JSON list of C-alpha atoms in Angstrom, two decimals:
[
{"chain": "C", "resi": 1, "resn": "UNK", "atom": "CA", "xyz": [137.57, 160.13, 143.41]},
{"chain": "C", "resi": 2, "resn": "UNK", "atom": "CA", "xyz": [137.13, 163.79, 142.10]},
{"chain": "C", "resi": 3, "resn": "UNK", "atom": "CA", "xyz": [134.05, 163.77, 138.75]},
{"chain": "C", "resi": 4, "resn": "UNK", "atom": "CA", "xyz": [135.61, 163.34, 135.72]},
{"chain": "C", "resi": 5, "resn": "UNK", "atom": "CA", "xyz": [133.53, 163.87, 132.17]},
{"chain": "C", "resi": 6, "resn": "UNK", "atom": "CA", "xyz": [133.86, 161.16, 129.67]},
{"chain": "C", "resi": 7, "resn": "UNK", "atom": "CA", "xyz": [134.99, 162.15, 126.78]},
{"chain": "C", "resi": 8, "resn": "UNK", "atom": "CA", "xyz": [134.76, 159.20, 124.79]},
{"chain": "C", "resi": 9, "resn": "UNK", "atom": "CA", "xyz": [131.76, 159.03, 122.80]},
{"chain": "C", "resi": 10, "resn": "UNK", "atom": "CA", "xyz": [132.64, 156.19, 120.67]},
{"chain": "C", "resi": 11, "resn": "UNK", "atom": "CA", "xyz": [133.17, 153.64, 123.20]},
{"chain": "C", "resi": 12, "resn": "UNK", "atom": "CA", "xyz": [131.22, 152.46, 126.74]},
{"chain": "C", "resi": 13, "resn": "UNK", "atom": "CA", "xyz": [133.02, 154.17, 129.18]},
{"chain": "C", "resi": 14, "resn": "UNK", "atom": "CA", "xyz": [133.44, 151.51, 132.12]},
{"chain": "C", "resi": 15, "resn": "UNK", "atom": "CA", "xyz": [134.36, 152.67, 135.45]},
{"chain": "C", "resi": 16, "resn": "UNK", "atom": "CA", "xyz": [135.84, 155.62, 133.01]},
{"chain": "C", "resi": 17, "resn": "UNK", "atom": "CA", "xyz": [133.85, 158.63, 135.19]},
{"chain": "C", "resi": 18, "resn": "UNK", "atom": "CA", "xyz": [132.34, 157.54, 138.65]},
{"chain": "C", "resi": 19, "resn": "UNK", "atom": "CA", "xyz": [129.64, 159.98, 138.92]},
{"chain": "C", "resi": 20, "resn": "UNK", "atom": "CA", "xyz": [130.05, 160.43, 142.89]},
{"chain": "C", "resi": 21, "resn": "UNK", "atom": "CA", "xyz": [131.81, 158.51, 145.72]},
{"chain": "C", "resi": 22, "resn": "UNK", "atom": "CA", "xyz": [128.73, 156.26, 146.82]},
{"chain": "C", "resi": 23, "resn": "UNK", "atom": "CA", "xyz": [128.01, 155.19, 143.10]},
{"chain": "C", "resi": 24, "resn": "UNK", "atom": "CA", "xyz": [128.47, 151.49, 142.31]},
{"chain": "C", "resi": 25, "resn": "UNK", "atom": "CA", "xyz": [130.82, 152.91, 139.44]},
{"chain": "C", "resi": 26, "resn": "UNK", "atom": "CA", "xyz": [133.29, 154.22, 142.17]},
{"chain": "C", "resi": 27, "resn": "UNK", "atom": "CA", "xyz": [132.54, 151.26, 144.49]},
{"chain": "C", "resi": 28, "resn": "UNK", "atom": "CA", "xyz": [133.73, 148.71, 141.55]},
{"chain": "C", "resi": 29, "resn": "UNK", "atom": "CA", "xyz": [136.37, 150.88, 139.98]},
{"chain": "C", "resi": 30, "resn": "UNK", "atom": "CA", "xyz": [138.93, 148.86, 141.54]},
{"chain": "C", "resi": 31, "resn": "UNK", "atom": "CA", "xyz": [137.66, 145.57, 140.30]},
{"chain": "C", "resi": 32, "resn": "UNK", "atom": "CA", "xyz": [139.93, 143.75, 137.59]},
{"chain": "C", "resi": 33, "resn": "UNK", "atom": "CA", "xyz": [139.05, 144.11, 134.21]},
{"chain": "C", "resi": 34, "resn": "UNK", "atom": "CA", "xyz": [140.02, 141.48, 130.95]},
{"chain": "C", "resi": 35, "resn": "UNK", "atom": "CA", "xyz": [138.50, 138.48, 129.62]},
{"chain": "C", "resi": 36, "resn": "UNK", "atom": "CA", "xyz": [136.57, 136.53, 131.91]},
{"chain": "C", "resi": 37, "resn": "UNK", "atom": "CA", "xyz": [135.81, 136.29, 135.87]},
{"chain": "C", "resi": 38, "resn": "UNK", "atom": "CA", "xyz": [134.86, 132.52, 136.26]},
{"chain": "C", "resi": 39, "resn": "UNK", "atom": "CA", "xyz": [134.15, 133.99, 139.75]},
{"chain": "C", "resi": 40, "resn": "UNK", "atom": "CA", "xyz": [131.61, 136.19, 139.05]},
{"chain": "C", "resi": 41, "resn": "UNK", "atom": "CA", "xyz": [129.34, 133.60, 136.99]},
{"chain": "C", "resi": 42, "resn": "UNK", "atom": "CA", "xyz": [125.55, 133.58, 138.13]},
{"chain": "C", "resi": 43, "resn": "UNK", "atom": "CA", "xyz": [124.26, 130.13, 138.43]},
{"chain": "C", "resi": 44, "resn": "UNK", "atom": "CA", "xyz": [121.87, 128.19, 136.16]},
{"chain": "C", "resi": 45, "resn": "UNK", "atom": "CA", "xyz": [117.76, 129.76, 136.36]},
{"chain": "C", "resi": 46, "resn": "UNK", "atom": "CA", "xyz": [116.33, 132.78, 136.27]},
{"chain": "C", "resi": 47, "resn": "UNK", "atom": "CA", "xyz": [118.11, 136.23, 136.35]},
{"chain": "C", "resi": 48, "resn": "UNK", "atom": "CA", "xyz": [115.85, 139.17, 137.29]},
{"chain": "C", "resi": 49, "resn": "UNK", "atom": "CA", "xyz": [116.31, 142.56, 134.86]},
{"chain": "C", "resi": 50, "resn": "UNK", "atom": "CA", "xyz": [114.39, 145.61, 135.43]},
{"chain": "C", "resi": 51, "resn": "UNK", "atom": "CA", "xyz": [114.68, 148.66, 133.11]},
{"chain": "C", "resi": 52, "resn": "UNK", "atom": "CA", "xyz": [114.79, 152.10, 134.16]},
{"chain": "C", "resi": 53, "resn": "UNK", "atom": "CA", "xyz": [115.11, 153.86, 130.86]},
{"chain": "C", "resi": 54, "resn": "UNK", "atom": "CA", "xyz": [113.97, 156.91, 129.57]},
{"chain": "C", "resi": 55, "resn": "UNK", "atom": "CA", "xyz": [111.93, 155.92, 126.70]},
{"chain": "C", "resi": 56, "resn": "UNK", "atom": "CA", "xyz": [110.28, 152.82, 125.15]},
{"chain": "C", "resi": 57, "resn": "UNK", "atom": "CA", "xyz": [112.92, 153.05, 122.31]},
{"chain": "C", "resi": 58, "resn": "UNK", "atom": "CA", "xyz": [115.35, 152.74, 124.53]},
{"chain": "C", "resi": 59, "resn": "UNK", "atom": "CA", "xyz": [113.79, 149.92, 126.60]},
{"chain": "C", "resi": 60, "resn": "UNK", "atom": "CA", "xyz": [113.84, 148.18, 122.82]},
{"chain": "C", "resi": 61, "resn": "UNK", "atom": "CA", "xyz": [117.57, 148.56, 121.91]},
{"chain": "C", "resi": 62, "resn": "UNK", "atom": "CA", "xyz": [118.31, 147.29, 125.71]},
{"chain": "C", "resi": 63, "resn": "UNK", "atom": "CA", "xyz": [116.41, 144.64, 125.64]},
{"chain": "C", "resi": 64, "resn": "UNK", "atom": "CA", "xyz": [117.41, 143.48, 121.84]},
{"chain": "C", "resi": 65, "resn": "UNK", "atom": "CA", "xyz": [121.20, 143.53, 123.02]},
{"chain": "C", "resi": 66, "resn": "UNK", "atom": "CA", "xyz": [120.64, 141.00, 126.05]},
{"chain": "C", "resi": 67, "resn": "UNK", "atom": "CA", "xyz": [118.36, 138.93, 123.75]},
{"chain": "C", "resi": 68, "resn": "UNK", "atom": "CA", "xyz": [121.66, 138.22, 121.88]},
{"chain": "C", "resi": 69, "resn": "UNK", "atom": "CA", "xyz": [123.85, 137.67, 124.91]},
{"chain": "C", "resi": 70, "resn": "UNK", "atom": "CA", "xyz": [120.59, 134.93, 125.91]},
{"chain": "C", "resi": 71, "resn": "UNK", "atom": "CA", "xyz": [120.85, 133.20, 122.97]},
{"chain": "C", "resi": 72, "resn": "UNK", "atom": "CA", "xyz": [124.03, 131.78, 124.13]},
{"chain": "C", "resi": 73, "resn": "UNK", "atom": "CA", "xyz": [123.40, 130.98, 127.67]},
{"chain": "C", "resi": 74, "resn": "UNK", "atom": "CA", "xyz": [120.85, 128.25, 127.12]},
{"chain": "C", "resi": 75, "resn": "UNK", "atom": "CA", "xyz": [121.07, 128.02, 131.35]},
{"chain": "C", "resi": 76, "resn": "UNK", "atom": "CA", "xyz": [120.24, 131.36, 132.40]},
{"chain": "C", "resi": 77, "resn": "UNK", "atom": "CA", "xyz": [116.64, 132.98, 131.60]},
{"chain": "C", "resi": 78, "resn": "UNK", "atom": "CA", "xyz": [115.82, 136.48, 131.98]},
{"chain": "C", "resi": 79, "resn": "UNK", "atom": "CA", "xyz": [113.03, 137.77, 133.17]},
{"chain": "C", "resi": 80, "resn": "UNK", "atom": "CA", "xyz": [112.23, 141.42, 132.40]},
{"chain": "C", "resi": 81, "resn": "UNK", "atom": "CA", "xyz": [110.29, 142.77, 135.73]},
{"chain": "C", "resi": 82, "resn": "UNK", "atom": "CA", "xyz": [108.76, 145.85, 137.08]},
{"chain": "C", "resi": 83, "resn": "UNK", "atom": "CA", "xyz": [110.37, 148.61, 138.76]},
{"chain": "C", "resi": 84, "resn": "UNK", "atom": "CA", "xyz": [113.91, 148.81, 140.08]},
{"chain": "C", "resi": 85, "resn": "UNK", "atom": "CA", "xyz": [114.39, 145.19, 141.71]},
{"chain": "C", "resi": 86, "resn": "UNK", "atom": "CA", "xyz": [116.14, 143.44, 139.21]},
{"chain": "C", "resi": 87, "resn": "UNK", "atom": "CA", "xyz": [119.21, 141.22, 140.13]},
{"chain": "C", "resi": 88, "resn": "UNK", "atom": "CA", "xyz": [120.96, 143.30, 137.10]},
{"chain": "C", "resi": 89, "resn": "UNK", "atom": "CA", "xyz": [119.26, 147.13, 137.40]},
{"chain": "C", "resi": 90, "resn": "UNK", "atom": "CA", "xyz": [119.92, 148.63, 134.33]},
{"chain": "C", "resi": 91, "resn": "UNK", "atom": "CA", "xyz": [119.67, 152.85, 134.42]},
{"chain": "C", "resi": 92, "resn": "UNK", "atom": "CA", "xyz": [119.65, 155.75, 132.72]},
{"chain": "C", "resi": 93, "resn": "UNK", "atom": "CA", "xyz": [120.04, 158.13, 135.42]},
{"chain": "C", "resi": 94, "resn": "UNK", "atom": "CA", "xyz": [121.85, 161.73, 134.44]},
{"chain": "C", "resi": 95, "resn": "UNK", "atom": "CA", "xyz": [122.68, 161.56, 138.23]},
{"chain": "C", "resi": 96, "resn": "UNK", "atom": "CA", "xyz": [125.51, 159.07, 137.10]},
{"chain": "C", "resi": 97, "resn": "UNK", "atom": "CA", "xyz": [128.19, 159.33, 134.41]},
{"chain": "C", "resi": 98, "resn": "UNK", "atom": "CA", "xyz": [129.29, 157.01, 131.72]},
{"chain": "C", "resi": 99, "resn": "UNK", "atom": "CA", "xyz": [128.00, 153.72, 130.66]},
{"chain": "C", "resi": 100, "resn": "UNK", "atom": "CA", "xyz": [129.45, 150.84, 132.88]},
{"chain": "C", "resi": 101, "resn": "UNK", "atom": "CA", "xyz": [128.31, 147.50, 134.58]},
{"chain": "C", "resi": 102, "resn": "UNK", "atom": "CA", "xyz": [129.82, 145.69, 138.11]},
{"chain": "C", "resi": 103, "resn": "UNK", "atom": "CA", "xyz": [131.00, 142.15, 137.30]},
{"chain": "C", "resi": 104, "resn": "UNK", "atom": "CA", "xyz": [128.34, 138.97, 136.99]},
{"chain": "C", "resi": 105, "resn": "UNK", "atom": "CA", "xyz": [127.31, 138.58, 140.58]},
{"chain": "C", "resi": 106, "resn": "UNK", "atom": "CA", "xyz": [128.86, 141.64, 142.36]},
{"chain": "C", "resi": 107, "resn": "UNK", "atom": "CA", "xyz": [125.24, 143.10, 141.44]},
{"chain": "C", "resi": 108, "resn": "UNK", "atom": "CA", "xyz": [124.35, 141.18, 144.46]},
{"chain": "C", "resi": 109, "resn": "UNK", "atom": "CA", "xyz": [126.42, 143.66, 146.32]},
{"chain": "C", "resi": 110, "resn": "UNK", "atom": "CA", "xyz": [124.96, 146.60, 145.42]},
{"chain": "C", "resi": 111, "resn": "UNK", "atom": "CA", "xyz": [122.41, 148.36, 147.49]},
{"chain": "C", "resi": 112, "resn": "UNK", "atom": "CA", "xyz": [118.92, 147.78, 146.02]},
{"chain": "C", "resi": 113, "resn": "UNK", "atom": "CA", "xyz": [118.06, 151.27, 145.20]},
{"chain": "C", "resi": 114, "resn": "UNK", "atom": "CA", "xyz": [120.89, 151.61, 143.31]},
{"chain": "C", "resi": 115, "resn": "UNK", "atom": "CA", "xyz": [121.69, 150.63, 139.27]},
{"chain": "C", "resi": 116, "resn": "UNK", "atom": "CA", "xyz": [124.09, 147.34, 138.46]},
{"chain": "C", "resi": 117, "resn": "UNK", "atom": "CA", "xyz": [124.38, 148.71, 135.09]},
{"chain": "C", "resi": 118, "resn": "UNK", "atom": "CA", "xyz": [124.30, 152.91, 133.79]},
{"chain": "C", "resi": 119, "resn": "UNK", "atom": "CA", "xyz": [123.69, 153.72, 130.34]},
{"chain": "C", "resi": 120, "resn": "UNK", "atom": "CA", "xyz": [125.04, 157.46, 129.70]},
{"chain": "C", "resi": 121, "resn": "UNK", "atom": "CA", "xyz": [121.50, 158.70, 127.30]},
{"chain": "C", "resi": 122, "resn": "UNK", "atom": "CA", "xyz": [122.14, 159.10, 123.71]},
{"chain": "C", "resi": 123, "resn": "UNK", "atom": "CA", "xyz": [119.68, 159.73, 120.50]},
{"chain": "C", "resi": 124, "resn": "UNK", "atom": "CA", "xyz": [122.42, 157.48, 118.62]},
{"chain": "C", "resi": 125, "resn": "UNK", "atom": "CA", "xyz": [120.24, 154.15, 118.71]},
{"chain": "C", "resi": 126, "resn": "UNK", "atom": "CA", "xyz": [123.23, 152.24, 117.51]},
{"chain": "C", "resi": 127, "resn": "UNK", "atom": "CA", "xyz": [125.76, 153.78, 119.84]},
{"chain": "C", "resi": 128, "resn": "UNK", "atom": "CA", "xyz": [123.15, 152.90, 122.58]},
{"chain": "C", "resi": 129, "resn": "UNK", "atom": "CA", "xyz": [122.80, 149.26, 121.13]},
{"chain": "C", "resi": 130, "resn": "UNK", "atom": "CA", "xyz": [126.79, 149.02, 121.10]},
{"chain": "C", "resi": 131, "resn": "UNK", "atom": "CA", "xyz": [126.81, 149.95, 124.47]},
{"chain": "C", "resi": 132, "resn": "UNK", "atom": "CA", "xyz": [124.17, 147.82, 125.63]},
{"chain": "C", "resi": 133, "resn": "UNK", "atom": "CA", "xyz": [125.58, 144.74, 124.36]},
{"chain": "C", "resi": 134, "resn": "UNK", "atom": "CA", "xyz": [128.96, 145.71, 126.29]},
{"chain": "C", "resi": 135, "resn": "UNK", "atom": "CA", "xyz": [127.48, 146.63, 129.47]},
{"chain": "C", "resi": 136, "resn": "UNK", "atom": "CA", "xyz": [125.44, 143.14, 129.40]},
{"chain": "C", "resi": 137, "resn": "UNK", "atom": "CA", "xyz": [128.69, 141.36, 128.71]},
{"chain": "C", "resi": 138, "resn": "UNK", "atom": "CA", "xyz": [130.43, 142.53, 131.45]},
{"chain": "C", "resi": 139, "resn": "UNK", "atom": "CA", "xyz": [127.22, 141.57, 133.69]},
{"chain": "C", "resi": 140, "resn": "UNK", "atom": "CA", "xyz": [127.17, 138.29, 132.63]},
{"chain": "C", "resi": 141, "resn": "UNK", "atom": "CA", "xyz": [130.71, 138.13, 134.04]},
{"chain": "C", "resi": 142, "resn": "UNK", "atom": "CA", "xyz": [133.21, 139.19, 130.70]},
{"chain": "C", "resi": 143, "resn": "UNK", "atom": "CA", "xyz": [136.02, 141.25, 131.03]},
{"chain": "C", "resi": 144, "resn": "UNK", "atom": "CA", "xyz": [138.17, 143.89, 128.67]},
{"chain": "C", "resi": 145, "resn": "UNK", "atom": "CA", "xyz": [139.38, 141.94, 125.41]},
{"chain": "C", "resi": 146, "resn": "UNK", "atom": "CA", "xyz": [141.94, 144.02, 125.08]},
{"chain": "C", "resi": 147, "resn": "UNK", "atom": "CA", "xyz": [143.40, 142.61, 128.56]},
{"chain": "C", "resi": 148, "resn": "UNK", "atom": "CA", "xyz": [143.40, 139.60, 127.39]},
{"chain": "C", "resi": 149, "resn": "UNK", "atom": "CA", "xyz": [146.69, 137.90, 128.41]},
{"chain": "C", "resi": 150, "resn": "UNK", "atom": "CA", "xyz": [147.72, 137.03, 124.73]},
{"chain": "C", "resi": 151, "resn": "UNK", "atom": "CA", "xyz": [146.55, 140.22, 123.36]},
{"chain": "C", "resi": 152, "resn": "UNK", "atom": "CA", "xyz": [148.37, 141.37, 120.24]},
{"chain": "C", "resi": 153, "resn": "UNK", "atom": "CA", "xyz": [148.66, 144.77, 120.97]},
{"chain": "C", "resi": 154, "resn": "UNK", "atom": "CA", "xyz": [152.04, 146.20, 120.90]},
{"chain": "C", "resi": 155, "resn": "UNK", "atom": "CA", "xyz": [151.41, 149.14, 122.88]},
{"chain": "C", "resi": 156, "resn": "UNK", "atom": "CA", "xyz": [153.79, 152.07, 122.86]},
{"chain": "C", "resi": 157, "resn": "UNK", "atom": "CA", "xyz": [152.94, 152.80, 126.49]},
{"chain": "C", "resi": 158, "resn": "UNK", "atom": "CA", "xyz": [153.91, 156.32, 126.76]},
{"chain": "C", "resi": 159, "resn": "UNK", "atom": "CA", "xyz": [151.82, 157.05, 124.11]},
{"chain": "C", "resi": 160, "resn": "UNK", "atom": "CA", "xyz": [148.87, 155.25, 125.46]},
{"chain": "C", "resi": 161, "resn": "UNK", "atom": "CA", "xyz": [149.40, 157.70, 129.00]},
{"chain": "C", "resi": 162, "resn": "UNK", "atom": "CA", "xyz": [149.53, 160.80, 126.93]},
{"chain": "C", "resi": 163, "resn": "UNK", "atom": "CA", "xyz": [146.25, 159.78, 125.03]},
{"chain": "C", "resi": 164, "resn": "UNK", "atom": "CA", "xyz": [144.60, 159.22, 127.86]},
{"chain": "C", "resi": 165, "resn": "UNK", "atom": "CA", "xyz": [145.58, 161.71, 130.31]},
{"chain": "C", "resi": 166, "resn": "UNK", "atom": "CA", "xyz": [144.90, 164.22, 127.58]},
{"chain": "C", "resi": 167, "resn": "UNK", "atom": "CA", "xyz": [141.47, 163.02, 126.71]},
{"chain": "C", "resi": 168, "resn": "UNK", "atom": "CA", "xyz": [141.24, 163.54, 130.82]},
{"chain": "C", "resi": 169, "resn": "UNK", "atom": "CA", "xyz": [141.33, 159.76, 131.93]},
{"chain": "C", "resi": 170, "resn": "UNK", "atom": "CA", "xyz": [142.45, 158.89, 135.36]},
{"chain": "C", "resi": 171, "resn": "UNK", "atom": "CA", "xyz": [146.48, 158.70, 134.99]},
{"chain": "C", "resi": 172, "resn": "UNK", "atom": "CA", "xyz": [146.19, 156.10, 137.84]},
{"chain": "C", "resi": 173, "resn": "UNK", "atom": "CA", "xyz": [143.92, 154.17, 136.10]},
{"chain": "C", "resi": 174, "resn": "UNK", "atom": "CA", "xyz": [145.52, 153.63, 132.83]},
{"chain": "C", "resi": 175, "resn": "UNK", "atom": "CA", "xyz": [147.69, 150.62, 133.52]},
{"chain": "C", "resi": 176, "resn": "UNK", "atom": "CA", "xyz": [144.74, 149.06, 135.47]},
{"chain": "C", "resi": 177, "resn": "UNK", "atom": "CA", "xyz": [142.47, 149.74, 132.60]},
{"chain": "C", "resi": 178, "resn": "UNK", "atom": "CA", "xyz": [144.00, 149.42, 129.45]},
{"chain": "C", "resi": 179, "resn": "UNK", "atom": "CA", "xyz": [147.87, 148.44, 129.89]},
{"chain": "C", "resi": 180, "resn": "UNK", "atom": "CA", "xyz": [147.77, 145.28, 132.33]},
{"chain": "C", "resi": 181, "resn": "UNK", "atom": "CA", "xyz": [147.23, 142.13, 131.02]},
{"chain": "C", "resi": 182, "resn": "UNK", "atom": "CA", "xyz": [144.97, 139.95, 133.31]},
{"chain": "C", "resi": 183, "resn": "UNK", "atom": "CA", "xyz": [146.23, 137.21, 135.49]},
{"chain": "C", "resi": 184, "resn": "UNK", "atom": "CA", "xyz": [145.08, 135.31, 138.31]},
{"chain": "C", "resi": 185, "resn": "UNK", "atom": "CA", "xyz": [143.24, 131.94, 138.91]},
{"chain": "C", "resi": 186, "resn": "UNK", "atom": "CA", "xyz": [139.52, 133.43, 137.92]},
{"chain": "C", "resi": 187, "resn": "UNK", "atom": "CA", "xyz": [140.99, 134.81, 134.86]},
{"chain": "C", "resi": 188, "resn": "UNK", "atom": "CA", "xyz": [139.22, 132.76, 131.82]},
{"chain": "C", "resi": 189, "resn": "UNK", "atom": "CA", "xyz": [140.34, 133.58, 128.42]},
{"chain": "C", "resi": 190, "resn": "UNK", "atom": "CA", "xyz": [139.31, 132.04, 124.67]},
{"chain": "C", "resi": 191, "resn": "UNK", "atom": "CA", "xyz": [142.38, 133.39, 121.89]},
{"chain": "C", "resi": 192, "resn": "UNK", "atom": "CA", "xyz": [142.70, 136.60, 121.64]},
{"chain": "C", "resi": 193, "resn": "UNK", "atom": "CA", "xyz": [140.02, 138.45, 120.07]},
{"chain": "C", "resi": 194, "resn": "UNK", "atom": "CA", "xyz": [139.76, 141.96, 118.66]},
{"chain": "C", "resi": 195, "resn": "UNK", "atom": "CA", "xyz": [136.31, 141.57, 117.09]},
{"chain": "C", "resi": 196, "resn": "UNK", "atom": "CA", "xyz": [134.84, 141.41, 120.34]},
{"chain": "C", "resi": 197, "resn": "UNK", "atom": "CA", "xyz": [132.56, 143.30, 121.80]},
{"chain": "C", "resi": 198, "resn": "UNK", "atom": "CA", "xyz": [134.37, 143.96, 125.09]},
{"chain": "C", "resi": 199, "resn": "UNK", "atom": "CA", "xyz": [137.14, 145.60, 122.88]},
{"chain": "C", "resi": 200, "resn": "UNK", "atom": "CA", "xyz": [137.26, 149.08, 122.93]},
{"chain": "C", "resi": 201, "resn": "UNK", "atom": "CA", "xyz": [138.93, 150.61, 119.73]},
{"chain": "C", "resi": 202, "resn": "UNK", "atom": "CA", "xyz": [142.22, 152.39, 120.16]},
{"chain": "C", "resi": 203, "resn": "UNK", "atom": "CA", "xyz": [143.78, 154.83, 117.54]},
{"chain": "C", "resi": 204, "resn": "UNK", "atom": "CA", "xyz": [146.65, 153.23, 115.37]},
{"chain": "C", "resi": 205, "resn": "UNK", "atom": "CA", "xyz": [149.47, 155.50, 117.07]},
{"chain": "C", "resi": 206, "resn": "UNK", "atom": "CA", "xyz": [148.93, 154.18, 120.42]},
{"chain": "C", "resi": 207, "resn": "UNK", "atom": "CA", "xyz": [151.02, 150.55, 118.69]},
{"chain": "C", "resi": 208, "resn": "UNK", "atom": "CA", "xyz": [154.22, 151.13, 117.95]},
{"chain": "C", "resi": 209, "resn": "UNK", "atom": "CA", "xyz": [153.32, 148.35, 115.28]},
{"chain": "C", "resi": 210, "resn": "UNK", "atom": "CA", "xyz": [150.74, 151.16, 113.89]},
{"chain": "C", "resi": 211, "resn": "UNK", "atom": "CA", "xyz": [148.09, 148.83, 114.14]},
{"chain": "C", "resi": 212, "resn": "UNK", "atom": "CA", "xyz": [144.43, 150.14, 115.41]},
{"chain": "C", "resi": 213, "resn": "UNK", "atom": "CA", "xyz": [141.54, 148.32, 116.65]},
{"chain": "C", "resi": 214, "resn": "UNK", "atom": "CA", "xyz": [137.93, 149.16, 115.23]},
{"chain": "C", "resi": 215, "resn": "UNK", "atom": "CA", "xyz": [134.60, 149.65, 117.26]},
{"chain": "C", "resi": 216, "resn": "UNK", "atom": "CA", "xyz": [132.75, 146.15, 117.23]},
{"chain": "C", "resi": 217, "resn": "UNK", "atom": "CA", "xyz": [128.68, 146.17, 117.01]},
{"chain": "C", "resi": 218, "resn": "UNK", "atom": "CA", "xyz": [127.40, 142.92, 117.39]},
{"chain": "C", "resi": 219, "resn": "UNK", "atom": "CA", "xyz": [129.21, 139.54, 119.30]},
{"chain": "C", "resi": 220, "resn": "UNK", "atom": "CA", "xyz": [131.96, 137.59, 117.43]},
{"chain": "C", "resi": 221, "resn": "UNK", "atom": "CA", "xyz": [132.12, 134.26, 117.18]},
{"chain": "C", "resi": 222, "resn": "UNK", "atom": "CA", "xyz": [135.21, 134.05, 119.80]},
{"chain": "C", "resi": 223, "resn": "UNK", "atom": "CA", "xyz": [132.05, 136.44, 122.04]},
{"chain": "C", "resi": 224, "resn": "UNK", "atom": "CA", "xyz": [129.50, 133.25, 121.81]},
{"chain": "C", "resi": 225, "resn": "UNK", "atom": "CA", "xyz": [132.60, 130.98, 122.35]},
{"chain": "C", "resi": 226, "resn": "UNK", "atom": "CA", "xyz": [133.79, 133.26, 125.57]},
{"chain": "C", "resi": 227, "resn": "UNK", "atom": "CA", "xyz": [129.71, 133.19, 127.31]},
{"chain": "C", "resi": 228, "resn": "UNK", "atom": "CA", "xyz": [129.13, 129.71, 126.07]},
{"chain": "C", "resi": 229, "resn": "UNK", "atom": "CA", "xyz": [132.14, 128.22, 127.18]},
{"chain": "C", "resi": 230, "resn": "UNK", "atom": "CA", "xyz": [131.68, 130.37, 130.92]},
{"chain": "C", "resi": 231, "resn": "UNK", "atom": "CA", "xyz": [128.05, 128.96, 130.73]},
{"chain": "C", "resi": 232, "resn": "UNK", "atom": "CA", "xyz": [128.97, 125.33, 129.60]},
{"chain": "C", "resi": 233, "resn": "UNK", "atom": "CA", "xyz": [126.80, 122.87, 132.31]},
{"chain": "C", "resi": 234, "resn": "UNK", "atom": "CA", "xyz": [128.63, 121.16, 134.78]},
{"chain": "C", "resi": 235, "resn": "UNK", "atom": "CA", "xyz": [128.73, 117.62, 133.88]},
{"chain": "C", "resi": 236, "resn": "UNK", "atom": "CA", "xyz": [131.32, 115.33, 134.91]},
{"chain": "C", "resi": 237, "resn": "UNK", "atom": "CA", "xyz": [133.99, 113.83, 132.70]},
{"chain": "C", "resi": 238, "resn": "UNK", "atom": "CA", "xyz": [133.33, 117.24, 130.22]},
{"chain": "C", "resi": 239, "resn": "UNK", "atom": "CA", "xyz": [135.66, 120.16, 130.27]}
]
């Protein structure tokens, strides 16, 4: 896949702009996208994260965001470590492009040296926050909200090409990535929810209904439902 250049600064761009054609962006490009990947889940204990960031500051706004995805998975602990180990690696790196994450436990299947999770560098702490929180969420095994099966959305779907295309986003990637519902047996959804984090905000004129979505900065309560409820313990007889 030729480079592209993001070119939206208001939103994490996920497997928007793989940077090259070994990078785990281009290697997970493919993967479905939407609510939840029951598939994907890690299991209960300790989950490894190292942190190769630029600065401390950034280090601090990383770190804050997966503090509030840990808050509601009681069963997974994270352990901050040295160097580039981690079971999630979280980057920096200007050799890669856009901010993106694989899926839960496809960071298995990465090659060591390489990041699970890229954060494009920015001096906007909160856009870098926003991001974060994303990017962890998609880690810990969520999907695009604005997949969701029951989304509300009333695309007008030409519109949605021509936005996209224009703003130089893969044409063969905009049904994957923002038009197609998600389906399948790993699929897990909660309602609908546009206050979630893993929604990206879309201009009003992309809905024939007129309707926009806004950027979202912190989780939702139908966020802690989604990770809570992918994180509930196994115990017989509950559901």
């Amino acid at each position: 896949m030729s480079q592209v250049t993001p070119l939206f600064p208001n939103i994490p761009i996920q497997q928007f702009a793989p940077s090259s054609d070994n990078s785990p962006a281009d290697r997970t490009a493919r993967n479905k996208r939407g609510v939840a990947d029951s598939s994907k889940r890690w299991s209960p204990g300790v989950i490894t994260v190292s942190l190769d960031l630029a600065n401390k500051k950034s280090q601090a706004l990383v770190i804050d965001a997966l503090k509030e995805w840990a808050h509601h998975t009681p069963g997974l602990q994270f352990e901050i470590v040295e160097g580039k180990r981690g079971d999630i690696r979280v980057s920096d790196d200007e050799g890669f492009t856009g901010s993106w994450s694989v899926i839960g436990t496809d960071a298995l299947l990465v090659d060591e040296d390489q990041p699970t999770l890229h954060l494009d560098r920015t001096d906007n702490s909160k856009q870098l926050r926003t991001h974060a929180l994303h990017e962890f969420g998609h880690a810990l095994g969520l999907l695009h909200e604005h997949q969701h099966p029951q989304s509300t959305l009333d695309w007008d779907e030409q519109a949605v090409r021509d936005y996209f295309v224009s703003e130089r986003f893969p044409a063969e990637l905009v049904q994957e990535q923002i038009l197609a519902p998600l389906t399948g047996p790993d699929v897990q959804s909660t309602a609908y929810d546009p206050q979630s984090v893993m929604h990206y905000p879309f201009p009003a004129h992309l809905s024939r209904k007129g309707h926009g979505t806004s950027e979202n900065f912190f989780l939702s309560p139908g966020d802690q439902e989604a990770i809570r409820r992918l994180y509930r313990p196994n115990i017989p007889g509950v559901s």
